[in-house]
Each structure stands twice: as structure tokens, then as C-alpha cells.
Amino acid sequence: MENIEMICIGCPMGCNLTVTVAEDIKVSGNTCPNGEKYARNEVTNPVRVVTSSIEVIDGELNRVSCKSKEAINKHKIFEVMEVIKKTAVKAPVKIGDVLIENVAGTGVGIVSTKNVNKI
């Protein structure tokens, strides 16, 4: 049996959670259902939305902010960042444009979060 302490980020309350992992998973300390869901996911399949920036060629800005369209498995983040670091896109770029499809084999796209006009 293992106890894991964490702070819930499922709502603004920030509850102190204790997750007991044994034959099953038990969560205590949560004041709403979001806490239990967050804790269970965090110990079984932690995911994160990745945010970064990508180089822009011939743009009014030399980089554009971007994010993963969906949360990505936490263990794939460094691979995803390596792909982002090696990527450059041509201006113009519009908010929501898919800049990288299926990044690092995750099935998730990287999308622009800013407009960048061509110079």
C-alpha cells in the first residue's frame, strides 16, 4: 500500500488530497468530485497540455505561441518539446492553425495561440 500526497488543481479550492494505492485507489481530502477524478488520473495516467512557441519565418514576430490541442501523456512531453524546438513555420499564422500534426506520435496536434502576419 502506498500513500501519495498531492494538491488538487481540479477547481479553485486546492484541496490537499491523499491517494491510497493498493488493490484499488482511494482518494480522501477532496471536497468535490473533481478532486477524486483528478487524483485517480494523476496516479494512473497523468496528462498535461503542453505550451511553447515555434519559430516563424518571414513573420512580423520571430516566434508564435502554441499549445497542444489536447492533453498529452506526461511521459511524452520531452519528445514533444524536441519536435517543437526543431519546427519552423512560414507566416502568416492564424490562431488555431495546426502547426504540427500528430506531434511525436501522440495523435495530438500543436496549434497556434496567436496571429502572426507576414512582413
GROMACS .gro file of C-alpha atoms in nm:
model
  119
    1MET     CA    1   0.000   0.000   0.000
    2GLU     CA    2   0.131   0.344  -0.098
    3ASN     CA    3   0.004   0.689   0.010
    4ILE     CA    4   0.059   0.980  -0.227
    5GLU     CA    5   0.001   1.339  -0.117
    6MET     CA    6  -0.099   1.600  -0.377
    7ILE     CA    7  -0.284   1.926  -0.417
    8CYS     CA    8  -0.587   1.913  -0.642
    9ILE     CA    9  -0.597   2.153  -0.939
   10GLY     CA   10  -0.949   2.048  -1.046
   11CYS     CA   11  -1.110   2.364  -0.907
   12PRO     CA   12  -1.003   2.681  -0.719
   13MET     CA   13  -1.032   2.512  -0.375
   14GLY     CA   14  -0.687   2.345  -0.399
   15CYS     CA   15  -0.772   2.057  -0.166
   16ASN     CA   16  -0.493   1.856  -0.003
   17LEU     CA   17  -0.551   1.502  -0.128
   18THR     CA   18  -0.424   1.170  -0.005
   19VAL     CA   19  -0.432   0.891  -0.261
   20THR     CA   20  -0.400   0.539  -0.127
   21VAL     CA   21  -0.289   0.292  -0.392
   22ALA     CA   22  -0.341  -0.073  -0.305
   23GLU     CA   23  -0.566  -0.326  -0.477
   24ASP     CA   24  -0.777  -0.027  -0.569
   25ILE     CA   25  -0.736   0.351  -0.550
   26LYS     CA   26  -0.891   0.552  -0.265
   27VAL     CA   27  -0.893   0.931  -0.254
   28SER     CA   28  -0.951   1.140   0.057
   29GLY     CA   29  -0.940   1.511   0.130
   30ASN     CA   30  -1.141   1.621  -0.172
   31THR     CA   31  -1.444   1.844  -0.124
   32CYS     CA   32  -1.590   1.784  -0.470
   33PRO     CA   33  -1.596   1.505  -0.732
   34ASN     CA   34  -1.331   1.686  -0.940
   35GLY     CA   35  -1.070   1.603  -0.674
   36GLU     CA   36  -1.131   1.231  -0.693
   37LYS     CA   37  -1.122   1.233  -1.073
   38TYR     CA   38  -0.803   1.443  -1.080
   39ALA     CA   39  -0.624   1.221  -0.827
   40ARG     CA   40  -0.721   0.895  -0.998
   41ASN     CA   41  -0.600   1.025  -1.335
   42GLU     CA   42  -0.280   1.163  -1.183
   43VAL     CA   43  -0.174   0.826  -1.041
   44THR     CA   44  -0.288   0.611  -1.336
   45ASN     CA   45  -0.235   0.825  -1.648
   46PRO     CA   46  -0.102   1.178  -1.584
   47VAL     CA   47  -0.151   1.418  -1.875
   48ARG     CA   48  -0.065   1.782  -1.940
   49VAL     CA   49  -0.142   2.047  -2.202
   50VAL     CA   50   0.194   2.150  -2.348
   51THR     CA   51   0.255   2.521  -2.415
   52SER     CA   52   0.554   2.660  -2.601
   53SER     CA   53   0.649   2.869  -2.904
   54ILE     CA   54   0.757   2.786  -3.259
   55GLU     CA   55   0.988   2.976  -3.493
   56VAL     CA   56   0.816   3.184  -3.763
   57ILE     CA   57   0.985   3.255  -4.097
   58ASP     CA   58   0.910   3.592  -4.266
   59GLY     CA   59   0.678   3.699  -3.985
   60GLU     CA   60   0.634   4.027  -3.801
   61LEU     CA   61   0.734   3.823  -3.495
   62ASN     CA   62   1.007   3.560  -3.499
   63ARG     CA   63   0.809   3.315  -3.279
   64VAL     CA   64   0.444   3.223  -3.232
   65SER     CA   65   0.292   3.088  -2.911
   66CYS     CA   66   0.138   2.745  -2.936
   67LYS     CA   67  -0.018   2.465  -2.732
   68SER     CA   68  -0.123   2.106  -2.766
   69LYS     CA   69  -0.483   2.076  -2.883
   70GLU     CA   70  -0.544   1.817  -2.610
   71ALA     CA   71  -0.360   1.696  -2.303
   72ILE     CA   72  -0.062   1.470  -2.375
   73ASN     CA   73   0.071   1.182  -2.166
   74LYS     CA   74   0.324   1.330  -1.925
   75HIS     CA   75   0.596   1.083  -2.025
   76LYS     CA   76   0.585   1.216  -2.387
   77ILE     CA   77   0.642   1.584  -2.302
   78PHE     CA   78   1.020   1.587  -2.360
   79GLU     CA   79   0.974   1.417  -2.700
   80VAL     CA   80   0.704   1.669  -2.792
   81MET     CA   81   0.929   1.958  -2.693
   82GLU     CA   82   1.214   1.823  -2.910
   83VAL     CA   83   0.983   1.823  -3.214
   84ILE     CA   84   0.859   2.175  -3.134
   85LYS     CA   85   1.217   2.300  -3.093
   86LYS     CA   86   1.309   2.174  -3.444
   87THR     CA   87   0.998   2.316  -3.615
   88ALA     CA   88   0.966   2.640  -3.812
   89VAL     CA   89   0.653   2.766  -3.992
   90LYS     CA   90   0.605   3.032  -4.259
   91ALA     CA   91   0.399   3.343  -4.191
   92PRO     CA   92   0.115   3.423  -4.193
   93VAL     CA   93  -0.006   3.220  -3.896
   94LYS     CA   94  -0.361   3.242  -3.758
   95ILE     CA   95  -0.493   3.145  -3.416
   96GLY     CA   96  -0.599   2.780  -3.428
   97ASP     CA   97  -0.377   2.685  -3.723
   98VAL     CA   98  -0.239   2.334  -3.679
   99LEU     CA   99   0.138   2.384  -3.682
  100ILE     CA  100   0.234   2.020  -3.616
  101GLU     CA  101   0.005   1.724  -3.670
  102ASN     CA  102   0.036   1.409  -3.457
  103VAL     CA  103   0.331   1.551  -3.264
  104ALA     CA  104   0.576   1.280  -3.154
  105GLY     CA  105   0.322   1.010  -3.243
  106THR     CA  106   0.076   1.124  -2.976
  107GLY     CA  107  -0.217   1.172  -3.213
  108VAL     CA  108  -0.241   1.530  -3.085
  109GLY     CA  109  -0.181   1.846  -3.288
  110ILE     CA  110   0.010   2.159  -3.188
  111VAL     CA  111  -0.193   2.473  -3.263
  112SER     CA  112  -0.113   2.842  -3.280
  113THR     CA  113  -0.247   3.062  -3.000
  114LYS     CA  114  -0.160   3.394  -3.171
  115ASN     CA  115  -0.181   3.561  -3.511
  116VAL     CA  116   0.147   3.646  -3.682
  117ASN     CA  117   0.134   3.848  -4.005
  118LYS     CA  118   0.383   3.820  -4.288
  119ILE     CA  119   0.638   4.102  -4.324
   0.00000   0.00000   0.00000
